[in-house]
mmCIF file of C-alpha atoms in Angstrom:
data_model
loop_
_atom_site.group_PDB
_atom_site.id
_atom_site.type_symbol
_atom_site.label_atom_id
_atom_site.label_comp_id
_atom_site.label_asym_id
_atom_site.label_seq_id
_atom_site.Cartn_x
_atom_site.Cartn_y
_atom_site.Cartn_z
ATOM 1 C CA MET A 1 167.718 10.860 113.831
ATOM 2 C CA LEU A 2 164.396 11.426 112.185
ATOM 3 C CA ARG A 3 162.403 12.671 115.123
ATOM 4 C CA PRO A 4 164.649 15.965 115.586
ATOM 5 C CA ALA A 5 164.208 16.832 111.837
ATOM 6 C CA LEU A 6 160.616 16.214 112.286
ATOM 7 C CA LEU A 7 160.324 18.326 115.167
ATOM 8 C CA LEU A 8 162.457 21.318 113.428
ATOM 9 C CA HIS A 9 160.131 20.938 110.411
ATOM 10 C CA ARG A 10 156.991 21.526 112.654
ATOM 11 C CA ARG A 11 158.486 24.404 114.221
ATOM 12 C CA ALA A 12 159.426 26.061 110.729
ATOM 13 C CA ARG A 13 155.865 25.320 109.698
ATOM 14 C CA SER A 14 154.268 27.159 112.775
ATOM 15 C CA ALA A 15 156.469 30.093 112.314
ATOM 16 C CA CYS A 16 155.405 30.481 108.761
ATOM 17 C CA LEU A 17 151.754 30.230 109.661
ATOM 18 C CA LEU A 18 152.465 32.923 112.357
ATOM 19 C CA THR A 19 153.852 35.075 110.073
ATOM 20 C CA VAL A 20 150.900 34.904 107.469
ATOM 21 C CA GLY A 21 148.596 35.421 110.189
ATOM 22 C CA LEU A 22 150.340 38.672 111.514
ATOM 23 C CA ALA A 23 150.639 39.808 107.779
ATOM 24 C CA MET A 24 146.909 39.322 107.383
ATOM 25 C CA THR A 25 146.046 41.085 110.353
ATOM 26 C CA MET A 26 148.113 44.074 109.563
ATOM 27 C CA ALA A 27 146.407 44.323 106.152
ATOM 28 C CA GLY A 28 143.268 44.398 107.690
ATOM 29 C CA CYS A 29 144.104 47.120 109.755
ATOM 30 C CA THR A 30 145.435 48.970 106.913
ATOM 31 C CA ARG A 31 142.151 48.531 104.951
ATOM 32 C CA GLU A 32 140.235 49.695 107.903
ATOM 33 C CA ALA A 33 142.349 52.990 108.205
ATOM 34 C CA ALA A 34 142.077 53.554 104.780
ATOM 35 C CA ALA A 35 138.173 53.377 104.824
ATOM 36 C CA PRO A 36 136.622 56.914 103.845
ATOM 37 C CA GLU A 37 135.265 59.165 106.759
ATOM 38 C CA ALA A 38 131.542 59.316 106.979
ATOM 39 C CA PRO A 39 129.910 62.801 106.508
ATOM 40 C CA ARG A 40 129.485 64.724 109.392
ATOM 41 C CA PRO A 41 125.849 66.189 109.811
ATOM 42 C CA VAL A 42 125.772 69.955 110.055
ATOM 43 C CA LEU A 43 123.173 72.561 110.708
ATOM 44 C CA VAL A 44 123.222 75.045 107.848
ATOM 45 C CA THR A 45 121.284 78.133 106.568
ATOM 46 C CA ARG A 46 121.455 80.792 104.215
ATOM 47 C CA PRO A 47 122.098 84.506 105.045
ATOM 48 C CA ALA A 48 119.521 85.588 102.704
ATOM 49 C CA ASP A 49 116.844 83.599 104.322
ATOM 50 C CA MET A 50 118.096 84.913 107.885
ATOM 51 C CA ALA A 51 117.654 88.453 106.574
ATOM 52 C CA ALA A 52 114.257 87.588 105.401
ATOM 53 C CA ARG A 53 113.203 86.329 108.876
ATOM 54 C CA ASP A 54 114.547 89.391 110.540
ATOM 55 C CA GLN A 55 112.315 91.679 108.737
ATOM 56 C CA ALA A 56 109.777 93.565 110.444
ATOM 57 C CA SER A 57 106.072 93.121 109.499
ATOM 58 C CA PHE A 58 103.092 95.130 110.163
ATOM 59 C CA ALA A 59 99.539 94.356 109.654
ATOM 60 C CA GLY A 60 97.483 96.850 107.207
ATOM 61 C CA GLU A 61 94.707 97.559 105.088
ATOM 62 C CA ILE A 62 94.420 98.402 101.572
ATOM 63 C CA ARG A 63 93.522 102.022 101.085
ATOM 64 C CA ALA A 64 93.264 104.308 97.964
ATOM 65 C CA ARG A 65 95.954 106.977 97.750
ATOM 66 C CA GLU A 66 93.465 109.830 97.371
ATOM 67 C CA GLU A 67 90.404 109.346 99.710
ATOM 68 C CA SER A 68 88.259 112.498 99.325
ATOM 69 C CA PRO A 69 85.174 113.267 101.528
ATOM 70 C CA LEU A 70 82.525 114.642 99.262
ATOM 71 C CA ALA A 71 79.926 117.359 100.620
ATOM 72 C CA PHE A 72 77.479 119.766 99.335
ATOM 73 C CA GLN A 73 78.807 123.638 99.187
ATOM 74 C CA VAL A 74 75.249 124.720 100.342
ATOM 75 C CA GLY A 75 72.928 123.370 102.934
ATOM 76 C CA GLY A 76 69.701 121.854 102.536
ATOM 77 C CA ARG A 77 67.480 118.636 102.780
ATOM 78 C CA LEU A 78 68.937 115.703 101.123
ATOM 79 C CA ILE A 79 66.157 114.373 98.931
ATOM 80 C CA ARG A 80 67.855 111.572 96.788
ATOM 81 C CA ARG A 81 70.841 109.544 96.939
ATOM 82 C CA LEU A 82 71.834 108.446 93.511
ATOM 83 C CA VAL A 83 74.679 105.764 94.444
ATOM 84 C CA ASP A 84 75.609 103.540 97.260
ATOM 85 C CA ALA A 85 78.819 102.368 99.194
ATOM 86 C CA GLY A 86 80.847 100.194 96.876
ATOM 87 C CA ALA A 87 79.573 101.770 93.613
ATOM 88 C CA ARG A 88 82.020 102.669 90.819
ATOM 89 C CA VAL A 89 81.613 106.241 89.566
ATOM 90 C CA GLU A 90 83.017 108.298 86.625
ATOM 91 C CA GLN A 91 83.911 111.851 86.737
ATOM 92 C CA GLY A 92 80.967 114.352 86.671
ATOM 93 C CA GLN A 93 78.542 111.783 87.439
ATOM 94 C CA PRO A 94 75.639 112.897 89.925
ATOM 95 C CA LEU A 95 75.811 111.374 93.158
ATOM 96 C CA ALA A 96 72.981 113.148 95.361
ATOM 97 C CA GLU A 97 70.670 115.970 95.224
ATOM 98 C CA ILE A 98 69.125 118.406 98.102
ATOM 99 C CA GLU A 99 66.008 120.398 97.734
ATOM 100 C CA PRO A 100 66.665 123.049 95.203
ATOM 101 C CA ALA A 101 63.574 125.118 95.652
ATOM 102 C CA ASP A 102 65.070 127.622 98.104
ATOM 103 C CA LEU A 103 68.158 128.051 96.007
ATOM 104 C CA ARG A 104 65.978 128.658 92.748
ATOM 105 C CA LEU A 105 64.234 131.476 94.844
ATOM 106 C CA GLN A 106 67.585 133.038 95.885
ATOM 107 C CA ALA A 107 68.397 132.836 92.349
ATOM 108 C CA GLN A 108 65.340 134.554 91.278
ATOM 109 C CA SER A 109 65.655 137.141 93.640
ATOM 110 C CA ALA A 110 69.165 137.922 92.763
ATOM 111 C CA GLN A 111 68.165 138.383 89.010
ATOM 112 C CA ALA A 112 65.315 140.765 90.330
ATOM 113 C CA GLN A 113 67.767 142.959 92.252
ATOM 114 C CA LEU A 114 70.127 142.988 89.196
ATOM 115 C CA ALA A 115 67.258 144.240 87.018
ATOM 116 C CA ALA A 116 66.592 146.951 89.508
ATOM 117 C CA ALA A 117 70.257 147.912 89.678
ATOM 118 C CA GLU A 118 70.399 148.212 85.716
ATOM 119 C CA ALA A 119 67.426 150.467 85.519
ATOM 120 C CA GLU A 120 68.616 152.601 88.073
ATOM 121 C CA TYR A 121 71.782 152.885 86.315
ATOM 122 C CA ALA A 122 70.100 153.712 83.084
ATOM 123 C CA ARG A 123 68.243 156.507 84.771
ATOM 124 C CA ALA A 124 71.431 157.929 86.237
ATOM 125 C CA ARG A 125 73.201 157.736 82.930
ATOM 126 C CA THR A 126 70.491 159.747 81.250
ATOM 127 C CA ASP A 127 70.311 162.291 84.087
ATOM 128 C CA ARG A 128 73.933 162.819 83.803
ATOM 129 C CA ALA A 129 73.847 163.426 79.934
ATOM 130 C CA ARG A 130 71.140 165.936 80.661
ATOM 131 C CA TYR A 131 72.945 167.700 83.038
ATOM 132 C CA ALA A 132 76.012 167.747 81.103
ATOM 133 C CA GLN A 133 74.198 169.746 78.454
ATOM 134 C CA LEU A 134 72.854 172.249 81.217
ATOM 135 C CA VAL A 135 76.373 172.837 82.227
ATOM 136 C CA ASP A 136 77.642 173.703 78.892
ATOM 137 C CA GLN A 137 74.795 176.130 78.734
ATOM 138 C CA GLN A 138 75.863 177.531 82.304
ATOM 139 C CA LEU A 139 72.059 176.958 83.549
ATOM 140 C CA VAL A 140 73.237 174.620 86.624
ATOM 141 C CA SER A 141 76.082 174.954 88.694
ATOM 142 C CA ARG A 142 79.157 172.913 88.768
ATOM 143 C CA SER A 143 78.584 171.113 92.032
ATOM 144 C CA THR A 144 75.267 169.793 90.716
ATOM 145 C CA MET A 145 76.928 168.257 87.880
ATOM 146 C CA ASP A 146 79.295 166.651 90.331
ATOM 147 C CA ALA A 147 76.620 165.188 92.309
ATOM 148 C CA GLN A 148 75.008 163.734 89.047
ATOM 149 C CA ASP A 149 78.608 162.136 88.290
ATOM 150 C CA ALA A 150 78.496 160.516 91.721
ATOM 151 C CA ALA A 151 75.239 159.206 91.260
ATOM 152 C CA TYR A 152 76.113 157.716 87.904
ATOM 153 C CA ARG A 153 78.953 156.001 89.315
ATOM 154 C CA ALA A 154 77.196 154.675 92.409
ATOM 155 C CA ALA A 155 74.581 153.215 89.883
ATOM 156 C CA GLN A 156 77.285 151.633 87.892
ATOM 157 C CA ALA A 157 78.945 149.782 91.136
ATOM 158 C CA GLN A 158 75.421 148.648 92.076
ATOM 159 C CA VAL A 159 74.829 146.888 89.031
ATOM 160 C CA ARG A 160 78.195 145.059 89.024
ATOM 161 C CA ALA A 161 77.479 143.956 92.809
ATOM 162 C CA ALA A 162 74.030 142.976 91.431
ATOM 163 C CA ARG A 163 75.248 141.126 88.652
ATOM 164 C CA ALA A 164 78.027 139.244 90.895
ATOM 165 C CA GLN A 165 75.244 138.431 93.497
ATOM 166 C CA ALA A 166 73.084 136.771 90.692
ATOM 167 C CA ASP A 167 76.128 134.922 89.526
ATOM 168 C CA VAL A 168 76.590 133.306 92.964
ATOM 169 C CA ALA A 169 72.984 132.676 93.506
ATOM 170 C CA GLY A 170 72.785 130.927 90.011
ATOM 171 C CA ASN A 171 76.127 128.902 91.019
ATOM 172 C CA GLN A 172 74.294 127.974 94.376
ATOM 173 C CA ALA A 173 71.368 126.518 92.719
ATOM 174 C CA GLY A 174 73.689 124.393 90.629
ATOM 175 C CA TYR A 175 75.285 122.990 93.696
ATOM 176 C CA ALA A 176 71.903 121.228 94.661
ATOM 177 C CA ARG A 177 73.639 118.214 92.705
ATOM 178 C CA LEU A 178 76.808 116.489 94.279
ATOM 179 C CA LEU A 179 79.029 115.376 91.196
ATOM 180 C CA ALA A 180 81.861 112.970 91.404
ATOM 181 C CA PRO A 181 84.983 115.073 90.914
ATOM 182 C CA ARG A 182 87.024 111.919 89.562
ATOM 183 C CA ALA A 183 86.512 108.473 88.659
ATOM 184 C CA GLY A 184 86.670 105.901 91.735
ATOM 185 C CA VAL A 185 84.746 103.993 94.085
ATOM 186 C CA ILE A 186 82.577 105.131 96.840
ATOM 187 C CA ALA A 187 84.088 104.038 99.897
ATOM 188 C CA SER A 188 81.550 105.003 102.363
ATOM 189 C CA ARG A 189 78.214 106.817 102.991
ATOM 190 C CA GLN A 190 77.577 109.412 105.774
ATOM 191 C CA ALA A 191 74.112 110.522 105.157
ATOM 192 C CA GLU A 192 70.728 109.386 104.292
ATOM 193 C CA ALA A 193 67.771 110.754 102.250
ATOM 194 C CA GLY A 194 65.501 113.103 104.324
ATOM 195 C CA GLU A 195 68.362 114.339 106.377
ATOM 196 C CA VAL A 196 68.960 118.058 106.736
ATOM 197 C CA VAL A 197 72.769 118.746 105.984
ATOM 198 C CA ALA A 198 75.090 121.572 106.462
ATOM 199 C CA ALA A 199 77.439 122.902 103.893
ATOM 200 C CA GLY A 200 80.478 120.959 103.913
ATOM 201 C CA GLN A 201 79.152 118.088 105.706
ATOM 202 C CA PRO A 202 80.549 114.827 104.241
ATOM 203 C CA ILE A 203 78.017 112.578 102.455
ATOM 204 C CA TYR A 204 80.225 110.110 100.548
ATOM 205 C CA THR A 205 83.906 109.235 100.882
ATOM 206 C CA LEU A 206 85.400 108.735 97.243
ATOM 207 C CA ALA A 207 88.446 106.494 96.846
ATOM 208 C CA GLY A 208 90.229 107.522 93.783
ATOM 209 C CA ASP A 209 91.748 105.114 90.872
ATOM 210 C CA ASP A 210 95.256 107.009 91.170
ATOM 211 C CA GLY A 211 96.658 104.280 93.136
ATOM 212 C CA ARG A 212 96.513 101.825 95.893
ATOM 213 C CA GLU A 213 98.559 101.858 99.339
ATOM 214 C CA VAL A 214 98.687 100.026 102.571
ATOM 215 C CA ALA A 215 98.069 102.086 105.669
ATOM 216 C CA ILE A 216 100.288 100.698 108.589
ATOM 217 C CA ALA A 217 101.306 101.876 111.949
ATOM 218 C CA LEU A 218 105.058 102.006 112.665
ATOM 219 C CA PRO A 219 106.136 101.654 116.398
ATOM 220 C CA GLU A 220 107.793 104.468 118.443
ATOM 221 C CA LEU A 221 110.708 102.399 119.341
ATOM 222 C CA GLY A 222 113.210 102.175 116.283
ATOM 223 C CA ILE A 223 111.144 104.661 114.114
ATOM 224 C CA GLU A 224 114.551 106.202 112.771
ATOM 225 C CA ARG A 225 115.083 102.944 111.125
ATOM 226 C CA TYR A 226 112.472 103.637 108.382
ATOM 227 C CA ARG A 227 112.644 106.382 105.614
ATOM 228 C CA LEU A 228 110.629 107.337 102.893
ATOM 229 C CA GLY A 229 111.366 105.502 99.735
ATOM 230 C CA GLN A 230 112.340 102.544 101.522
ATOM 231 C CA PRO A 231 111.568 99.351 99.520
ATOM 232 C CA ALA A 232 108.924 97.112 101.262
ATOM 233 C CA GLN A 233 107.166 93.861 100.387
ATOM 234 C CA ILE A 234 103.348 93.084 100.713
ATOM 235 C CA THR A 235 101.306 90.105 101.033
ATOM 236 C CA LEU A 236 97.481 89.984 100.997
ATOM 237 C CA TRP A 237 95.537 87.695 103.139
ATOM 238 C CA SER A 238 93.867 86.316 100.221
ATOM 239 C CA ARG A 239 97.062 85.566 98.333
ATOM 240 C CA PRO A 240 99.601 84.772 101.155
ATOM 241 C CA ASP A 241 102.111 83.253 98.483
ATOM 242 C CA VAL A 242 102.430 86.222 96.488
ATOM 243 C CA ARG A 243 104.674 89.170 97.417
ATOM 244 C CA LEU A 244 103.961 92.475 95.853
ATOM 245 C CA ALA A 245 106.625 95.376 95.719
ATOM 246 C CA GLY A 246 106.059 98.654 97.201
ATOM 247 C CA THR A 247 107.671 101.697 98.866
ATOM 248 C CA ILE A 248 107.259 103.756 101.900
ATOM 249 C CA ARG A 249 105.433 106.971 100.395
ATOM 250 C CA GLU A 250 104.485 108.878 103.744
ATOM 251 C CA ILE A 251 105.297 108.633 107.622
ATOM 252 C CA ALA A 252 103.595 111.021 110.038
ATOM 253 C CA ALA A 253 105.745 113.635 111.656
ATOM 254 C CA ALA A 254 104.028 113.089 115.145
ATOM 255 C CA ALA A 255 102.972 109.800 117.046
ATOM 256 C CA ASP A 256 99.386 109.272 117.419
ATOM 257 C CA PRO A 257 98.684 110.544 121.118
ATOM 258 C CA GLN A 258 96.801 107.194 122.055
ATOM 259 C CA THR A 259 98.524 104.459 120.358
ATOM 260 C CA ARG A 260 101.906 106.228 120.374
ATOM 261 C CA THR A 261 102.663 104.710 116.707
ATOM 262 C CA TYR A 262 103.240 106.835 113.651
ATOM 263 C CA ALA A 263 100.720 106.208 110.750
ATOM 264 C CA ALA A 264 102.507 105.384 107.565
ATOM 265 C CA ARG A 265 101.397 104.657 103.846
ATOM 266 C CA VAL A 266 103.227 102.157 101.618
ATOM 267 C CA ALA A 267 102.593 102.759 98.024
ATOM 268 C CA LEU A 268 102.210 99.538 95.726
ATOM 269 C CA ASP A 269 103.964 99.489 92.505
ATOM 270 C CA ALA A 270 102.017 100.216 89.452
ATOM 271 C CA ASP A 271 102.445 96.624 88.128
ATOM 272 C CA ALA A 272 101.563 95.268 91.616
ATOM 273 C CA GLY A 273 98.462 93.587 90.287
ATOM 274 C CA ASP A 274 94.571 93.796 90.958
ATOM 275 C CA VAL A 275 93.914 94.644 94.710
ATOM 276 C CA GLU A 276 90.629 95.617 96.267
ATOM 277 C CA LEU A 277 89.881 98.467 98.848
ATOM 278 C CA GLY A 278 89.875 97.061 102.327
ATOM 279 C CA GLN A 279 91.735 93.887 102.044
ATOM 280 C CA SER A 280 93.934 92.829 104.919
ATOM 281 C CA ALA A 281 97.606 93.020 104.012
ATOM 282 C CA ARG A 282 100.975 92.313 105.776
ATOM 283 C CA VAL A 283 103.992 94.736 105.078
ATOM 284 C CA PHE A 284 107.389 93.474 105.467
ATOM 285 C CA LEU A 285 110.096 96.049 105.827
ATOM 286 C CA ALA A 286 114.071 95.707 105.992
ATOM 287 C CA PRO A 287 115.296 98.464 108.140
ATOM 288 C CA ALA A 288 118.069 100.573 106.679
ATOM 289 C CA GLY A 289 121.549 100.334 107.860
ATOM 290 C CA ASP A 290 123.079 97.071 108.946
ATOM 291 C CA ASP A 291 119.869 95.716 109.588
ATOM 292 C CA ARG A 292 119.189 95.319 105.739
ATOM 293 C CA ALA A 293 122.685 93.329 105.326
ATOM 294 C CA LEU A 294 122.869 89.428 105.102
ATOM 295 C CA ARG A 295 122.587 87.928 108.393
ATOM 296 C CA VAL A 296 123.980 84.790 110.102
ATOM 297 C CA PRO A 297 123.596 83.150 113.549
ATOM 298 C CA LEU A 298 125.727 84.331 116.342
ATOM 299 C CA ALA A 299 127.076 80.762 116.855
ATOM 300 C CA ALA A 300 128.314 80.895 113.198
ATOM 301 C CA ILE A 301 131.036 83.198 113.599
ATOM 302 C CA GLN A 302 134.337 81.999 114.296
ATOM 303 C CA PRO A 303 137.683 83.490 114.965
ATOM 304 C CA GLY A 304 139.973 84.023 112.045
ATOM 305 C CA ALA A 305 143.460 85.092 111.468
ATOM 306 C CA ASP A 306 144.721 88.493 112.783
ATOM 307 C CA GLY A 307 141.613 88.821 114.822
ATOM 308 C CA GLY A 308 139.239 88.649 112.136
ATOM 309 C CA LYS A 309 135.846 86.745 111.721
ATOM 310 C CA THR A 310 135.053 83.698 109.451
ATOM 311 C CA VAL A 311 132.304 81.290 108.864
ATOM 312 C CA TRP A 312 132.191 77.768 107.597
ATOM 313 C CA VAL A 313 130.541 77.266 104.188
ATOM 314 C CA VAL A 314 129.697 74.061 102.488
ATOM 315 C CA ASP A 315 130.902 73.822 98.955
ATOM 316 C CA PRO A 316 127.776 73.068 97.043
ATOM 317 C CA GLY A 317 130.058 71.092 94.459
ATOM 318 C CA ASP A 318 131.430 68.297 96.732
ATOM 319 C CA GLY A 319 129.965 68.808 100.214
ATOM 320 C CA THR A 320 133.288 69.805 102.010
ATOM 321 C CA LEU A 321 133.883 72.830 104.262
ATOM 322 C CA ARG A 322 135.939 75.747 103.623
ATOM 323 C CA ARG A 323 136.476 78.701 105.798
ATOM 324 C CA VAL A 324 135.411 82.154 104.504
ATOM 325 C CA PRO A 325 136.483 85.500 105.972
ATOM 326 C CA VAL A 326 133.719 88.046 106.596
ATOM 327 C CA GLU A 327 133.238 91.416 107.611
ATOM 328 C CA THR A 328 130.415 91.821 110.175
ATOM 329 C CA GLY A 329 128.414 94.590 111.804
ATOM 330 C CA PRO A 330 127.245 95.364 115.291
ATOM 331 C CA TYR A 331 126.174 91.927 117.117
ATOM 332 C CA GLY A 332 122.391 91.421 117.621
ATOM 333 C CA ALA A 333 120.485 89.335 120.115
ATOM 334 C CA SER A 334 120.584 86.258 117.917
ATOM 335 C CA THR A 335 122.257 87.286 114.701
ATOM 336 C CA VAL A 336 125.110 89.161 113.161
ATOM 337 C CA PRO A 337 124.833 91.295 109.981
ATOM 338 C CA VAL A 338 127.572 90.610 107.412
ATOM 339 C CA ARG A 339 128.712 93.237 105.432
ATOM 340 C CA ALA A 340 131.092 91.784 102.973
ATOM 341 C CA GLY A 341 132.667 88.395 102.285
ATOM 342 C CA LEU A 342 129.588 86.135 101.895
ATOM 343 C CA ASP A 343 126.958 85.253 98.995
ATOM 344 C CA ALA A 344 123.371 85.578 99.683
ATOM 345 C CA ASP A 345 122.802 81.891 98.771
ATOM 346 C CA ALA A 346 125.587 80.403 100.617
ATOM 347 C CA LEU A 347 125.136 77.335 102.870
ATOM 348 C CA VAL A 348 126.627 78.442 106.224
ATOM 349 C CA VAL A 349 127.253 76.398 109.063
ATOM 350 C CA ALA A 350 125.074 77.712 111.867
ATOM 351 C CA ALA A 351 126.515 75.957 114.789
ATOM 352 C CA GLY A 352 129.342 73.637 115.977
ATOM 353 C CA GLY A 353 131.943 75.397 114.008
ATOM 354 C CA HIS A 354 134.654 74.991 116.529
ATOM 355 C CA LEU A 355 134.375 70.995 115.851
ATOM 356 C CA LEU A 356 134.942 71.077 112.127
ATOM 357 C CA ARG A 357 138.188 71.504 110.078
ATOM 358 C CA GLU A 358 139.009 72.767 106.777
ATOM 359 C CA GLY A 359 137.943 70.349 103.712
ATOM 360 C CA GLN A 360 136.007 68.235 106.080
ATOM 361 C CA LEU A 361 133.146 66.185 104.211
ATOM 362 C CA VAL A 362 129.842 67.140 105.770
ATOM 363 C CA ALA A 363 125.897 66.200 105.458
ATOM 364 C CA PRO A 364 124.223 69.613 105.690
ATOM 365 C CA VAL A 365 120.545 69.704 107.225
ATOM 366 C CA ASP A 366 118.143 72.479 107.910
ATOM 367 C CA ARG A 367 116.379 73.599 111.045
ATOM 368 C CA ASP A 368 113.913 70.805 110.663
ATOM 369 C CA ASN A 369 116.613 68.110 110.337
ATOM 370 C CA ARG A 370 115.816 67.722 106.624
ATOM 371 C CA PRO A 371 118.555 66.794 104.382
ATOM 372 C CA VAL A 372 119.992 69.892 102.245
ATOM 373 C CA ARG A 373 121.150 68.373 98.872
ATOM 374 C CA VAL A 374 124.534 69.430 97.452
ATOM 375 C CA GLY A 375 126.566 68.555 94.481
ATOM 376 C CA SER A 376 124.818 67.898 91.036
ATOM 377 C CA ALA A 377 121.196 68.016 92.628
ATOM 378 C CA ALA A 378 119.494 71.262 93.004
ATOM 379 C CA GLN A 379 119.413 72.797 96.436
ATOM 380 C CA GLY A 380 116.109 73.481 98.169
ATOM 381 C CA PRO A 381 115.149 76.143 100.596
ATOM 382 C CA VAL A 382 116.733 76.255 103.916
ATOM 383 C CA LYS A 383 114.617 77.588 106.890
#
């Protein structure tokens, strides 16, 4: 009688252990199911950085806004150069001299001719007064008096002409010295002492102090994308980490027949800093229109409701995804301009958007596979 009871007890104990084991197994499965999802790595970029990378850049050279070729107004032999290239000069400072002997002789000759004309004028005036008295006494004819009047007026005109010639000769004698018309720097020298120069032949090139510009060449293809007054950024080869502000001041009306490019000048702002003539520079221009808008990669655009466009944006607070509707422009080769709906510093998922979902936790990385910190940590630059 005891053996069946013992057998029943053992069976009940086994059933209890089996029940406990199943319960523990189900509890373990529940704990595994409730474990948090690991953040999914996603490649992100910022629209402002994409727009900056799409900026066109052009190599250029720092030039003065006013570059004046300086020349003598008269010809002669250059006897002295008083400054050299690179020298800073002030307004009115002598720069060079030509042989003044011939100019002085011409001035003396003009003065002598003036003296002769004045003497002839004095004689004609005296004769006219004498003949006027004879006409009153009816001792000479009226026609003789008319001849004296004509001679008087001719002598008077000769004096005016001789005086003008003397003034010109005197001015030319003063042209033997070449003076700086304004303050600036001598950019180049084109003549040497002892050389016979013609009137108007450049001796120096003066770069004025009225401003600095960058001379660049714009391509024929897409020239309509650039306008006068368009903002630009300039970097110097000696200071690549500093960007100076500027604007397009001038664009040539016709392309160069050899290079087929349009010469342009980009004026630096007044507070752009100290730059030197001849420095190498690079100008960054954001073309007008949609090309100046924020840009995202083609793969970042996802279909939205009612045929619209959306992008995935990483929430900087908690690192989750949210879908943001955007208005786009014409598609480019690798990027899309975003006209509205997106902030310049937003973290946009650049690829794989079809595998993501709203509210998903992600781990953003840049194109160099470096983590981009979100949350309370400051976000670094995304390239």
